Every structure is written in structure tokens, then in C-alpha cells.
Amino acid sequence: MEQKKFKTEVSELLQLIIHSLYSNKEIFLRELVSNSSDALDKLKYLSLTDEKLKGFSFEPRIDISFAEGEKRTLTIMDNGLGMDHEDLTNNLGTIASSGTKKFLASLTDEQKKDSNLIGQFGVGFYSAFMVAEKVEVLSRKAGQDAAFKWSSTGKGTYTLEEATRDAQGTTIILYLNEEGNEYANRWQIEQLVKKYSDHIAYPIFLSYDQESVDDKKKDKEGNPLKTVEHKVEQINNSSALWRKSKTEITPEEYNEFYKSASYDSQDPLFYVHTKAEGSIEYTTLFYVPEKAPFDMNYADYRPGVKLFVKRVYITDDDKELLPTYLRFVRGIIDSEDLPLNVSREILQQNRVMSAIRNASVKKLLSEFQKISEQNPEMYAKFIEQYNRPLKEGLYSDYANRDALLELVRFKSSSEEGYVSLASYKERMGSEQKSIYYITGGKEATLKASPLLEAYRKKGFEVLVMSDDIDDIVVGSIGTYKELPLKAINKSGAVDDLKGDDEPQEKSKESKKLVKKIKKALGDKVKDVVVSSRLVESPAVVVVDENDPSVQMQQMLKSMGQADFEDAKPILEVNVDDPMVKKIEESEDDAYVADLCSVLLDQALLAEGVMPKDPVAFTKKLHSLLSR
Ligand code: ADP
């Protein structure tokens, strides 16, 4: 017998589960049954596809039994794939998923107490320790003779030894603790299985002893004769929910199915159930979680869609089933036309699969659109969670660009909350010919940007693109319904503001002024221009039409792109401003140099960008103020 230590993160996870899922401890049964169901899925799949296991015949089933009395136990048994020595060590001694590890590390103490957060990732097998003081796992892998027994009290170590088991599969024995005693009970088990695991595709049997009293027969003392009958009864429905017609399924059933098939303890935000009949036959049942999956923004996120072929489980680990930007969607795809032994490579090039995928994306996007029109409250929740991935779709899914443009939302200079491009267009006055936006930096900084002044004054709404992804995405939008999108912090949008009432002839004086400032700033700027749009600020920085915004440059640098060449800003100055007037009037070169330098740095500061030399900046500012 070997004794082994849990990896530290397992001990940590165990602590977390025991403390935070306390009020919801009954989910352990759902987790263990779903592990069994996965193991049955896997063996069924291998018996159809694997050289060594081809033709392996078995009747998939899950058996639950319990012992009442002094030493209460609960046993969950399956005849699925089983685990060998290595599997047991790897699966039940570590946390295999790196996403879960990162997630754990990212939690604050406060968050660790939130059971909803914990419920979002697979607590799985370890949840057994909420109700058991000891857990034994007896397992034999299909196609092998050796069996092993894993045993642990969940306190840092586990033991592993050779054992025997009649056939392939896994038996999990829970030695119930005080918290778990109530589960050694027929009614409790039936109720939990109905609640969480009714739609597991395999039959779940419960064995129990039924006492009956026969009045006609008496024992030696003359009392009615008690007989004990051992019964085995199927306690779940075991039909694939998605195969039923929509009218036969209640919202509760949809929601329970979601919770038993995903790692979420909350009801989903909404679901989309589709049966396609025709040249390609398939069923999809998609769910959108109320809260974004915790690993949505990790590169190694766990995909949420399972593929079935004619109700046989194929995989839950294929990131190609839906495009990456829809990675928050959970659910199933069940195809009638794919071959059972479809490999990952084949799947990717398969005509049927790509037809299902394309149709699924269209269906989901049109469903999102419907919700945005019919249920704004739900859509607001949806956007709060999934605006960002949808925006990724704008540059990764050109075919669905138009649909996505209707779905994404932005902040606005004139409206509360999020706005759509469609509503922006509706609010536009007749003289406005473009959609204006400002990018880079935080919402508050952007909304306070001096550049906005003139647009506000003209009654032009400006989209405030404060998501870090906006900067990248907006370039790929280009136009919306033939309206060009223009960045007000780039040079191209400037001309639009010149109304008939404010002709912008460049006077001799302003030409002279521009020359003076250019000379003082030298190669710190690309150009200096007289502004037609500033009202209250002395100057702003903009960038050339094809250059990244100043904030974007800063971000690229902070991401380690050190060799990145700075694109120099263009300084736009307000000739009516007193500070600029001083520059115009002064003959003192040193004074003008200081004024110009501070003018540029404060314009950068207003965009949330640190001056190149903060010490020099404060010194100059000080000397100007004390003058
Ligand atoms: P998860 O199910 O989220 O992967 P668990 O902690 O529940 O995490 O289980 C870890 C792994 O142990 C599973 O992925 C599976 O490989 C293995 N496992 C658990 N239960 C069984 C079982 N009944 N039969 C076969 N393998 C199992």
C-alpha cells in the first residue's frame, strides 16, 4: 500500500468546498453521478472506435445503494471506463484543470465565501468530502485485469493499493459523517436524483430493502410475520431531454438539465432549443449562463458544448464546435448524420459539422437580437457579461459582421448605460454625416476629454469606447449602414466640425503662432494645428489617422513592446485661450518654450497619458505659476 500526499491546491480546494458549499452540500450526488455518466459515455465511445475496445459489450448503468444503522454508507457504482493506477493518481490527487487552479488563486477571501462563485467551476469528486469522513474508490479500467483501491479522509493524504473488482467500472463508497447521515435514505436519494440527474442518459438504479408485514402469517411468538425484500428500482427518467419536443419540456426541466450538465449552480439566463430537419438533421440545446464562466477570458478555457451523435456522447473537449467568441455558450449538439467514430481532425473539415456550426451561430445571434428587442432587461444582463466576446466576433467572424454590429453596445457621451449603433443612428441629426467615437483610456477620462466639448456643443453624440478591446475592434468596423466611423482623437474627424457659421480661414497670425509652437516643441510633435473645436481647453493631442491612439501606444508599451516606435501626436491649439495668447504675444524664447512644453504635457495628461519627464513638467509648471 502506498501513501501519497494531495497536491497543495487540492487541500486548498477541499477547504474551500467544505466551507463555502456547506448550505448546498447535497450537490455531491449530482457531481458523482455526472462523473459516472461521463465514464459511461467514454467507454461507450471507445467501444465503437478504439482498436482494443471495439466490440466491447456492456449495459451501461449506475447503481446506488446505502447502509443505514450505526455505520452509514452511500455507494455509487458504474460500469464505465474506470481508472487505472495512473488515472487515480492524476485525477484524484491533483486538480487537473489549470483554469480551476488559476481561478482559485484569483479569489479573494471574501469571494471564497460566495458559493455561487464556487458553483461555477467543477467542484466534482471532492465535494464528496462535505458529507463523508472517508471516501473509498474501487476502480478497474476497461480492458485491464488489475483493480485499485483509493482511500482518503480528505486530510492531506490518500492511500492507493491493489484490489479486485469483477468487471470494469468504478465504485465510490462514502462513509458518511454527521453532515451526511441523512443521505443514507431511500427518499432522499430518489429526490436528489430526480432533482439533479433525471436526464442523465443512463439508467440509475437504487437498491434498498423493503420490509413488509404479512398479517396472515405469524412467527413463533404469534406476531405478524415480517419479511424483508431486496428491491432494485430505476429512479431516473434516463431520456435525453433535448430529444423531447419543446412543448413537452417545462422551464424547470430546462433549467435543471442545464445545472446537471454544466458546472453552474444558478439557472441560466436563457436557452435556445432547435430541431433541424431536412437535408441535415440535428438537435441543439444551447444555454447562456447568467454569469460569464470564470475561465471565459483564459486561453485554456473549458469549452461548454458537448457533441453527441445519435444520442451517443462523442466529446466535450472540442473548441471548434462553436467559434471562440461564443465560448460562453453551454449545451449540446446532437447530430444524426455524423459518423460515430468521427475524429477531431475529421470533425474540423466535416461538411455536416460545419453546416451545423454555421446554422448554430446564425440561430444564436438571431436569438440574441430577438432578446434585445423584446426583453431589454434581460439583454442588459447579457451585455454586462458578454459584450466583450461579441466584440471579438466583429474581427473574427466577418460573415456575421452585420448581425454582430447590431448586438454590441458602447457607452455614449449623451446617454446613460450602453447604446447600440442603431439607436445612435436614430438620434443623429440630419447634418451629421458620420458616427463619432473616442477610444483609449477609462470611461471617466474619455468623457472628460476636452475633445468632446465641441461635439457636445454641436449636439453630436460621441461613442465612448472605453473597453480595452474597443480600440482593436473599432478599426474593423469601418462603416455602419454606410456611415463612416470616425475617431475624434484622430486627425480625420476634425474637418467635420467646421460649420458654415465658423469659417476657418488661417489668418496670418495663427500661421505665425503655429510656427512658433512648432519651433519650441521640435520633434516632440508630428504637427501643430489650430483647433476649430476647442471651447474650454487650451489644447488637445490627436494622432494621425493611421496611427494608434496615445493610450493604445501606452498599452502596447506596458505589454512589453519596448521596441515600439512612438507615433508622435498632433497638437491642436485653441487660439482663444489665454495661455495660448501668451505664447503668441511673448518675445521671451525661454518663457515660450516652457509654456509650449507645459501645453503639450497637460494635453497628454488630460488623455490619461503621463508626461515623458514628470519632474521637468512640474518644475516648468512651478516656474510658470510663480512668475
Ligand atoms: P471533473 O469531473 O470536473 O473532471 P472531478 O474531480 O469530478 O473533476 O474528477 C476528476 C477526474 O476523475 C474526472 O475527470 C475523471 O477522469 C475521473 N473520474 C472521476 N469519477 C470517475 C468515475 N466514476 N469513473 C471514471 N473516472 C472518474
Short mmCIF file of C-alpha atoms and ligand atoms in Angstrom, two decimals, residues 35-36 39 42 78 83 91-92 124-126 170 263 302, ligand 1:
data_model
loop_
_atom_site.label_atom_id
_atom_site.label_comp_id
_atom_site.label_asym_id
_atom_site.label_seq_id
_atom_site.Cartn_x
_atom_site.Cartn_y
_atom_site.Cartn_z
CA ASN A 35 -18.73 11.60 -13.22
CA SER A 36 -20.20 8.11 -13.62
CA ALA A 39 -17.24 7.41 -17.61
CA LYS A 42 -16.33 7.45 -22.62
CA ASP A 78 -20.88 2.46 -12.51
CA MET A 83 -9.41 4.25 -13.79
CA ASN A 91 -7.41 12.55 -11.37
CA LEU A 92 -8.00 12.21 -7.66
CA GLY A 124 -16.62 17.43 -8.83
CA PHE A 125 -15.39 14.46 -6.92
CA TYR A 126 -14.00 16.40 -3.97
CA THR A 170 -15.83 2.43 -10.53
CA TYR A 263 -20.83 23.37 -13.75
CA ARG A 302 -13.04 24.81 -20.99
P1 ADP B 1 -14.20 16.75 -13.30
O1 ADP B 1 -15.31 15.75 -13.35
O2 ADP B 1 -14.63 18.15 -13.24
O3 ADP B 1 -13.13 16.49 -14.33
P2 ADP B 1 -13.62 15.50 -10.79
O4 ADP B 1 -12.79 15.96 -9.65
O5 ADP B 1 -15.05 15.22 -10.50
O6 ADP B 1 -13.46 16.58 -11.91
O7 ADP B 1 -13.00 14.20 -11.38
C1 ADP B 1 -11.67 14.19 -11.80
C2 ADP B 1 -11.47 13.11 -12.83
O8 ADP B 1 -11.54 11.83 -12.23
C3 ADP B 1 -12.51 13.06 -13.92
O9 ADP B 1 -12.25 13.98 -14.95
C4 ADP B 1 -12.38 11.62 -14.40
O10 ADP B 1 -11.29 11.50 -15.29
C5 ADP B 1 -12.04 10.88 -13.13
N1 ADP B 1 -13.23 10.25 -12.55
C6 ADP B 1 -14.00 10.70 -11.55
N2 ADP B 1 -15.02 9.87 -11.29
C7 ADP B 1 -14.89 8.84 -12.16
C8 ADP B 1 -15.64 7.64 -12.42
N3 ADP B 1 -16.76 7.33 -11.76
N4 ADP B 1 -15.19 6.82 -13.41
C9 ADP B 1 -14.08 7.12 -14.12
N5 ADP B 1 -13.34 8.22 -13.93
C10 ADP B 1 -13.74 9.09 -12.98
#
